[in-house]
């Protein structure tokens, strides 16, 4: 897990400016008022603290559930197994991801405030519940994302292996990860917009209650399709690059661990 954990952490930090631009494009006050291109690393401490444990929690759960649901590798249930494993992985990882995401997104749209200041304000005004605002919407974004990304990644790898007649290398796995991630990112953008609106909404407002459908309806009424797909290009770019590095590192680490496992008596 160290491989994907560190890869996940470095990817999050390298691609952070893209994430800030995406959040500001999706924010209710609009890109320029949310900070434009200024203070592009606002909220980075929050992402840095949670990045490694979040990636590690996801992959430990993903591998454990895949192992627990062990089926014959030729089985038609393989995609279902990958979907289930990814879904459970997301539910567990979101326990770490959501508080850091709430703090990070608030910092991204109010670059003048310090990360710790935002964290303590949320705790004072809304308590622990405030840090978990948007948990449901994050899980509702991550599960469809994983249901598209992971089976598509495994399918593309299997297709490439079949065409080449040998198991894919780490870099080939990384290319498959980039395609799968980019596609999954595009189709789940409206859910990402809803999650951003819920996390940024003023405490006590109707959006802050966390209803994904009403958040989507609000965006649709005020901005139409453009609003629902706000930030789609920085989101696709970040997740494609992230998928390339992250899933390539993950495959390489898994390969090394299997090799070590085979060699040890």
Coordinates of C-alpha atoms in Angstrom, one line a residue:
X1 CA 0.0 0.0 0.0
X2 CA 3.0 2.3 0.4
X3 CA 3.3 2.7 -3.3
X4 CA -0.2 3.9 -4.1
X5 CA -0.4 5.7 -0.8
X6 CA 2.7 7.8 -1.6
X7 CA 1.7 8.1 -5.2
X8 CA -1.7 9.3 -4.1
X9 CA -0.3 11.9 -1.8
X10 CA 2.2 13.2 -4.4
X11 CA -0.5 13.3 -7.1
X12 CA -2.9 15.2 -4.9
X13 CA -0.2 17.8 -4.2
X14 CA 1.1 18.1 -7.8
X15 CA -2.4 18.5 -9.2
X16 CA -3.7 20.7 -6.5
X17 CA -3.9 23.9 -8.6
X18 CA -6.3 22.1 -11.0
X19 CA -8.4 21.1 -8.1
X20 CA -8.6 24.7 -6.8
X21 CA -9.6 26.0 -10.3
X22 CA -12.3 23.3 -10.5
X23 CA -13.7 24.2 -7.0
X24 CA -13.8 27.9 -7.9
X25 CA -15.6 27.2 -11.2
X26 CA -18.2 25.2 -9.3
X27 CA -18.7 27.6 -6.4
X28 CA -22.0 29.5 -6.2
X29 CA -20.2 33.0 -6.3
X30 CA -18.5 32.2 -9.6
X31 CA -14.8 31.8 -10.5
X32 CA -13.5 35.3 -10.1
X33 CA -15.2 36.1 -6.8
X34 CA -14.0 32.8 -5.4
X35 CA -10.4 33.8 -6.0
X36 CA -9.8 33.3 -9.8
X37 CA -6.2 32.2 -10.3
X38 CA -4.9 33.8 -7.1
X39 CA -3.8 31.8 -4.0
X40 CA -3.9 28.6 -6.0
X41 CA -2.5 26.5 -3.2
X42 CA -5.1 27.6 -0.6
X43 CA -6.3 24.6 1.4
X44 CA -3.2 22.5 0.6
X45 CA -2.4 21.6 4.2
X46 CA -5.8 19.9 4.6
X47 CA -5.2 17.8 1.4
X48 CA -1.6 16.9 2.5
X49 CA -2.7 15.6 5.9
X50 CA -5.4 13.3 4.6
X51 CA -4.0 12.2 1.3
X52 CA -1.8 9.3 2.4
X53 CA -4.3 7.7 4.9
X54 CA -7.1 8.2 2.4
X55 CA -5.3 6.4 -0.4
X56 CA -4.1 3.6 2.0
X57 CA -7.6 3.1 3.5
X58 CA -9.1 2.8 0.0
X59 CA -6.7 0.2 -1.3
X60 CA -6.5 -1.9 1.8
X61 CA -10.3 -2.1 1.8
X62 CA -10.4 -2.7 -2.0
X63 CA -7.9 -5.6 -1.9
X64 CA -9.4 -7.1 1.3
X65 CA -12.9 -7.1 -0.2
X66 CA -11.6 -8.6 -3.5
X67 CA -9.8 -11.3 -1.5
X68 CA -12.9 -11.9 0.6
X69 CA -15.1 -12.3 -2.5
X70 CA -12.6 -14.6 -4.2
X71 CA -14.0 -16.0 -7.4
X72 CA -12.5 -17.9 -10.4
X73 CA -10.6 -15.3 -12.5
X74 CA -12.5 -16.3 -15.6
X75 CA -15.8 -15.8 -13.9
X76 CA -18.5 -13.4 -15.2
X77 CA -18.7 -12.0 -11.6
X78 CA -15.2 -10.4 -11.8
X79 CA -16.6 -6.9 -12.8
X80 CA -19.2 -7.2 -10.0
X81 CA -16.5 -8.1 -7.5
X82 CA -14.4 -5.1 -8.6
X83 CA -17.4 -2.8 -8.3
X84 CA -18.3 -4.1 -4.8
X85 CA -14.7 -3.8 -3.6
X86 CA -14.3 -0.3 -5.0
X87 CA -17.7 0.8 -3.4
X88 CA -16.8 -0.5 0.0
X89 CA -13.3 1.1 -0.4
X90 CA -14.9 4.5 -1.1
X91 CA -17.3 4.3 1.9
X92 CA -14.3 3.6 4.2
X93 CA -11.9 6.1 2.6
X94 CA -14.6 8.9 2.7
X95 CA -14.5 8.7 6.5
X96 CA -11.0 10.3 6.2
X97 CA -11.6 12.2 2.9
X98 CA -14.7 14.2 3.7
X99 CA -13.5 16.3 6.7
X100 CA -10.4 17.2 4.8
X101 CA -12.4 18.0 1.6
X102 CA -14.8 20.3 3.5
X103 CA -11.9 22.3 5.0
X104 CA -10.0 22.3 1.7
X105 CA -12.9 23.5 -0.4
X106 CA -13.8 26.3 2.1
X107 CA -10.1 27.4 2.0
X108 CA -10.0 27.3 -1.8
X109 CA -12.9 29.8 -2.1
X110 CA -11.7 32.1 0.7
X111 CA -8.0 32.1 0.2
X112 CA -7.4 34.8 2.8
X113 CA -8.4 32.4 5.6
X114 CA -5.9 29.9 7.1
X115 CA -6.7 26.2 6.9
X116 CA -6.6 25.7 10.7
X117 CA -8.8 28.8 11.2
X118 CA -11.4 27.3 8.8
X119 CA -11.2 23.9 10.6
X120 CA -11.8 25.5 14.1
X121 CA -14.6 27.7 12.8
X122 CA -16.5 24.6 11.4
X123 CA -16.0 22.8 14.7
X124 CA -17.2 25.8 16.8
X125 CA -20.2 26.6 14.6
X126 CA -21.3 23.1 13.4
X127 CA -19.4 20.6 15.5
X128 CA -18.1 17.2 14.1
X129 CA -21.3 17.1 12.0
X130 CA -20.1 20.2 10.1
X131 CA -16.9 18.3 9.1
X132 CA -19.0 15.5 7.7
X133 CA -21.3 17.7 5.8
X134 CA -21.4 16.3 2.3
X135 CA -20.5 12.8 3.3
X136 CA -23.6 11.3 1.6
X137 CA -23.0 13.4 -1.6
X138 CA -19.2 12.5 -1.6
X139 CA -20.1 8.7 -1.4
X140 CA -22.8 9.3 -4.0
X141 CA -20.1 10.8 -6.3
X142 CA -17.4 8.3 -5.5
X143 CA -19.4 5.1 -5.9
X144 CA -20.6 5.8 -9.5
X145 CA -17.1 7.1 -10.2
X146 CA -15.5 3.8 -9.0
X147 CA -18.2 1.7 -10.7
X148 CA -17.1 3.2 -14.0
X149 CA -13.4 3.7 -13.4
X150 CA -12.3 0.4 -11.8
X151 CA -14.2 -2.2 -14.0
X152 CA -13.2 0.0 -17.1
X153 CA -9.5 0.0 -15.9
X154 CA -9.6 -3.8 -15.4
X155 CA -11.3 -4.3 -18.8
X156 CA -8.9 -2.1 -20.7
X157 CA -5.9 -4.0 -19.0
X158 CA -7.5 -7.4 -19.9
X159 CA -8.1 -6.2 -23.5
X160 CA -4.5 -4.9 -23.9
X161 CA -3.1 -8.2 -22.4
X162 CA -5.2 -10.2 -24.8
X163 CA -4.2 -8.2 -27.8
X164 CA -0.5 -8.3 -26.9
X165 CA -0.5 -11.9 -25.6
X166 CA 1.1 -11.0 -22.3
X167 CA 0.3 -9.3 -19.0
X168 CA 0.4 -5.5 -19.2
X169 CA 3.4 -3.6 -17.8
X170 CA 3.0 -0.9 -15.2
X171 CA 3.1 1.9 -17.7
X172 CA 0.4 0.2 -19.8
X173 CA -1.7 -0.2 -16.7
X174 CA -1.1 3.5 -16.0
X175 CA -2.3 4.5 -19.6
X176 CA -5.5 2.3 -19.0
X177 CA -5.9 4.1 -15.6
X178 CA -5.7 7.5 -17.3
X179 CA -8.4 6.7 -19.8
X180 CA -10.7 5.0 -17.3
X181 CA -10.2 7.9 -14.8
X182 CA -10.9 10.6 -17.4
X183 CA -14.0 9.0 -18.6
X184 CA -15.4 8.4 -15.1
X185 CA -14.5 12.0 -14.1
X186 CA -16.5 13.4 -17.0
X187 CA -19.7 11.4 -16.4
X188 CA -19.7 12.1 -12.7
X189 CA -19.1 15.8 -12.9
X190 CA -22.7 16.9 -12.0
X191 CA -22.4 14.8 -8.8
X192 CA -19.1 16.6 -8.0
X193 CA -20.8 20.0 -8.6
X194 CA -23.6 19.0 -6.1
X195 CA -21.0 17.9 -3.5
X196 CA -19.1 21.2 -3.9
X197 CA -22.3 23.3 -3.5
X198 CA -23.3 21.3 -0.4
X199 CA -19.9 21.7 1.2
X200 CA -19.7 25.4 0.5
X201 CA -23.3 26.3 1.4
X202 CA -23.9 28.6 4.4
X203 CA -24.8 26.6 7.6
X204 CA -28.5 26.4 8.0
X205 CA -29.3 26.9 4.3
X206 CA -31.4 24.4 2.4
X207 CA -28.4 23.3 0.3
X208 CA -26.4 22.6 3.5
X209 CA -28.9 19.9 4.5
X210 CA -27.1 17.7 1.9
X211 CA -29.9 16.8 -0.5
X212 CA -28.1 15.9 -3.7
X213 CA -31.2 16.1 -5.9
X214 CA -32.2 19.5 -4.7
X215 CA -28.6 20.8 -5.1
X216 CA -28.6 19.5 -8.7
X217 CA -32.0 21.0 -9.3
X218 CA -30.8 24.4 -8.0
X219 CA -27.8 24.4 -10.3
X220 CA -29.9 23.2 -13.3
X221 CA -32.4 26.0 -12.7
X222 CA -29.8 28.8 -12.4
X223 CA -27.2 27.7 -14.8
X224 CA -28.5 24.8 -16.9
X225 CA -26.3 22.1 -18.3
X226 CA -23.2 24.4 -18.3
X227 CA -23.6 24.7 -14.5
X228 CA -23.9 20.9 -14.0
X229 CA -20.7 20.3 -15.9
X230 CA -18.8 23.3 -14.4
X231 CA -15.1 22.4 -13.9
X232 CA -15.3 19.3 -16.1
X233 CA -12.0 19.9 -17.9
X234 CA -9.8 20.6 -14.9
X235 CA -11.5 17.6 -13.2
X236 CA -10.8 15.3 -16.2
X237 CA -7.2 16.5 -16.5
X238 CA -6.5 16.0 -12.8
X239 CA -8.1 12.6 -12.6
X240 CA -6.6 11.3 -15.9
X241 CA -3.1 12.4 -14.7
X242 CA -3.8 11.1 -11.2
X243 CA -5.1 7.8 -12.6
X244 CA -2.0 7.4 -14.7
X245 CA 0.4 7.9 -11.8
X246 CA -1.7 6.4 -9.1
X247 CA -3.0 3.2 -10.8
X248 CA 0.4 2.6 -12.4
X249 CA 2.1 2.8 -9.0
X250 CA -0.6 0.6 -7.5
X251 CA -0.2 -2.1 -10.1
X252 CA 3.6 -2.0 -9.7
X253 CA 3.4 -2.3 -5.9
X254 CA 0.9 -5.1 -6.1
X255 CA 3.2 -7.0 -8.6
X256 CA 6.1 -6.6 -6.3
X257 CA 4.1 -7.8 -3.2
X258 CA 2.9 -10.9 -5.2
X259 CA 6.5 -11.5 -6.2
X260 CA 7.7 -11.3 -2.6
X261 CA 4.8 -13.5 -1.5
X262 CA 5.8 -16.2 -4.1
X263 CA 9.5 -16.1 -3.1
X264 CA 8.9 -16.3 0.6
X265 CA 8.5 -20.0 1.9

